[in-house]
Coordinates of C-alpha atoms in Angstrom, one line a residue:
M1 CA 7.5 -29.8 -20.8
K2 CA 8.3 -28.6 -17.4
L3 CA 5.7 -29.5 -14.8
P4 CA 5.6 -28.8 -10.8
R5 CA 7.5 -31.8 -9.1
S6 CA 7.4 -30.3 -5.3
L7 CA 5.3 -28.5 -3.2
R8 CA 6.3 -26.7 -0.1
L9 CA 3.8 -25.3 2.2
D10 CA 5.3 -23.3 5.6
L11 CA 3.8 -21.7 8.3
P12 CA 4.4 -18.1 8.6
S13 CA 7.4 -16.8 10.7
W14 CA 4.9 -15.6 13.6
V15 CA 4.4 -19.2 14.4
N16 CA 8.3 -19.3 15.7
L17 CA 7.4 -16.6 18.7
F18 CA 3.9 -18.3 19.0
C19 CA 5.4 -21.8 19.8
E20 CA 8.1 -20.2 22.1
Q21 CA 5.4 -19.0 24.5
L22 CA 3.5 -22.1 24.6
P23 CA 3.8 -24.7 27.6
E24 CA 5.4 -28.0 27.0
S25 CA 1.9 -29.5 27.4
L26 CA -1.9 -28.4 27.4
E27 CA -3.9 -30.5 30.1
S28 CA -7.4 -29.4 29.4
P29 CA -9.4 -29.6 26.5
E30 CA -10.2 -25.8 27.2
D31 CA -6.4 -24.9 27.1
R32 CA -6.0 -26.8 24.1
M33 CA -8.8 -25.3 22.5
A34 CA -7.9 -21.6 23.2
V35 CA -4.2 -22.6 21.4
A36 CA -6.1 -23.3 18.4
I37 CA -8.7 -20.1 18.8
S38 CA -5.3 -17.9 19.4
L39 CA -3.5 -19.4 16.1
S40 CA -6.8 -18.4 14.2
R41 CA -7.0 -15.1 15.6
Q42 CA -3.2 -14.4 15.0
N43 CA -3.5 -15.8 11.4
V44 CA -6.1 -13.0 10.9
V45 CA -4.0 -10.2 12.8
H46 CA -1.0 -11.1 10.9
D47 CA -2.9 -11.5 7.6
S48 CA -1.3 -14.6 6.8
G49 CA -4.3 -16.9 6.0
G50 CA -7.4 -17.3 6.8
P51 CA -9.5 -17.5 10.2
F52 CA -8.5 -21.0 11.2
G53 CA -6.2 -22.4 13.6
A54 CA -5.3 -26.6 14.6
L55 CA -3.0 -28.4 16.4
V56 CA -1.9 -31.9 17.2
V57 CA -1.2 -33.1 20.6
E58 CA -0.8 -36.5 22.4
R59 CA -4.3 -37.2 24.1
D60 CA -3.4 -37.9 27.3
T61 CA -0.2 -35.7 28.2
G62 CA -1.2 -32.8 26.2
K63 CA 2.1 -32.3 24.8
I64 CA 2.2 -30.3 21.6
I65 CA 3.1 -32.3 18.5
A66 CA 2.4 -30.0 15.8
L67 CA 0.6 -26.6 14.7
G68 CA -1.5 -25.8 11.9
V69 CA -3.1 -22.5 10.7
N70 CA -4.7 -21.8 7.2
R71 CA -2.5 -20.9 4.5
V72 CA -4.9 -20.8 1.3
E73 CA -4.3 -17.4 0.2
P74 CA -0.8 -17.1 0.6
A75 CA -0.1 -20.6 -0.5
N76 CA -2.3 -20.9 -3.4
C77 CA -3.2 -24.4 -2.1
S78 CA -6.7 -25.2 -1.8
S79 CA -6.0 -28.4 0.6
A80 CA -3.6 -26.0 2.7
H81 CA -6.3 -25.7 5.9
A82 CA -5.1 -25.3 9.3
E83 CA -6.0 -29.3 9.9
I84 CA -4.2 -30.4 6.6
M85 CA -1.0 -28.4 7.9
A86 CA -1.4 -29.5 11.3
L87 CA -1.7 -33.2 10.6
S88 CA 0.9 -33.1 7.8
L89 CA 3.3 -31.8 10.2
A90 CA 2.6 -33.9 12.8
Q91 CA 3.2 -36.8 10.6
Q92 CA 6.4 -35.5 9.6
A93 CA 7.5 -34.8 13.0
L94 CA 6.8 -38.5 14.1
A95 CA 7.6 -39.5 10.8
S96 CA 4.6 -41.5 10.1
W97 CA 1.7 -41.3 7.9
N98 CA -0.5 -42.9 10.6
L99 CA -0.2 -40.8 13.8
S100 CA -1.7 -44.0 15.8
R101 CA 1.3 -45.9 14.5
A102 CA 3.9 -43.5 15.9
G103 CA 4.5 -45.0 19.3
R104 CA 3.5 -42.1 21.0
G105 CA -0.1 -42.8 22.6
E106 CA -3.3 -41.4 21.1
M107 CA -3.1 -38.4 19.0
Q108 CA -6.0 -35.7 19.3
L109 CA -6.4 -33.1 16.5
V110 CA -7.8 -29.7 18.2
T111 CA -9.3 -27.6 15.6
S112 CA -11.1 -23.7 16.1
C113 CA -13.7 -24.9 13.6
E114 CA -15.3 -27.9 12.9
P115 CA -13.9 -29.8 9.8
C116 CA -15.3 -29.1 6.5
A117 CA -15.6 -31.9 4.0
M118 CA -12.1 -32.1 2.8
C119 CA -10.5 -31.9 6.6
M120 CA -13.4 -34.5 7.7
G121 CA -12.1 -36.6 5.2
A122 CA -8.6 -36.4 5.8
I123 CA -9.2 -37.1 10.1
P124 CA -9.7 -41.1 9.3
W125 CA -6.4 -41.7 7.7
S126 CA -4.3 -39.4 9.9
G127 CA -4.3 -42.1 12.7
V128 CA -5.9 -39.4 15.3
R129 CA -8.0 -40.9 17.8
S130 CA -10.0 -37.5 18.8
V131 CA -11.0 -34.6 17.8
L132 CA -12.0 -31.3 19.6
C133 CA -13.7 -28.8 17.7
G134 CA -14.5 -25.1 18.4
A135 CA -17.0 -23.0 16.2
G136 CA -19.5 -25.1 14.0
K137 CA -20.3 -25.1 10.4
A138 CA -22.9 -23.1 10.7
D139 CA -20.6 -20.4 12.1
A140 CA -18.4 -20.9 9.1
E141 CA -20.9 -20.6 6.8
A142 CA -22.4 -17.4 8.2
A143 CA -19.0 -15.8 7.5
G144 CA -19.3 -16.8 4.2
F145 CA -17.3 -20.1 3.8
D146 CA -18.1 -23.3 1.6
E147 CA -17.8 -26.1 3.9
G148 CA -18.5 -28.3 1.6
D149 CA -21.2 -31.4 1.3
R150 CA -20.0 -33.0 4.9
P151 CA -22.7 -35.4 6.0
D152 CA -25.3 -34.2 8.8
D153 CA -24.0 -37.5 10.7
W154 CA -20.1 -37.0 10.2
V155 CA -19.6 -37.6 14.0
E156 CA -21.2 -40.9 14.0
H157 CA -19.4 -41.7 10.8
L158 CA -16.1 -40.9 12.7
A159 CA -17.3 -42.7 15.7
A160 CA -17.6 -45.7 13.9
R161 CA -14.1 -45.5 13.3
G162 CA -13.2 -45.4 16.5
I163 CA -12.3 -41.4 16.9
T164 CA -14.3 -39.4 19.3
V165 CA -15.5 -35.9 18.5
V166 CA -16.2 -33.1 21.0
R167 CA -18.0 -30.1 19.4
S168 CA -18.6 -26.3 20.2
L169 CA -15.8 -26.3 22.6
L170 CA -15.4 -22.5 23.5
R171 CA -17.7 -22.2 20.4
T172 CA -18.3 -18.3 21.0
Q173 CA -14.8 -17.3 21.0
A174 CA -13.8 -19.6 18.1
A175 CA -17.0 -17.6 16.3
K176 CA -15.9 -14.4 17.1
V177 CA -12.4 -14.8 15.1
L178 CA -14.7 -15.6 12.1
D179 CA -16.7 -12.8 12.8
Q180 CA -13.5 -10.6 13.1
Y181 CA -12.2 -11.9 9.7
V182 CA -15.6 -11.0 8.0
R183 CA -15.6 -7.6 9.2
S184 CA -11.9 -7.0 8.1
G185 CA -12.8 -7.4 4.4
K186 CA -10.5 -10.5 3.9
P187 CA -11.2 -12.4 1.0
I188 CA -13.7 -15.4 1.5
Y189 CA -12.3 -18.3 -0.7
G190 CA -14.1 -21.1 -1.9
P191 CA -15.4 -22.5 -5.4

C-alpha cells in the first residue's frame, strides 16, 4: 500500500512581489499589523486562500522573519492557517523549532485575526514571546468561520506562559477583509 510520505505547503506566487515591496523592518505594532491585514486582503483579491494573514518578526527590531497566508482550500490542508504557515516558515528560516532559542532575540507573531483554537494551541510551542491580533474571534464567527473551542481566558493562559497578547489592533480594518471575503461569495470552510 502506498501512503503519502511528504507534505509541501507553499505560499502563493504573488507573495514574492509583496515581499520585495516591504521595508526591512516594521518599527511600530501598527506597521506590523498593517502588513498582516494587507496579506489577508491580497489573499482574497488573488483568490489564493482564506482572509487571514500573519507574519513573524523580531520583536525589538521589527525585522521580518516570515510571512503567512491562509492556504486551507488550495492546499486541501485544514492546518494551513496563516499563523501556522508564518510560524512554520520562521522555524525553517531560523533552523529551530523553538523560535525563542534561535539566537535572534524574542519573536513576535502578528496575525490579522485572533488565533482559532488550533493556532492558539501552536503558539506556546512555537517559541514566540508576544502576539499582536487584529480582528477578533467574534468578527471571524460573524463572517461564518468556526474558531473552535478556545477558552475565554486564552490571553491569561498565554500570559501564564510568558507570552504577551495585544488584541484589537487595527480591528476595524482587519474585520473589513473578513466582510469583503463573505461578500465575494468565497467558501466558508470548517467542520
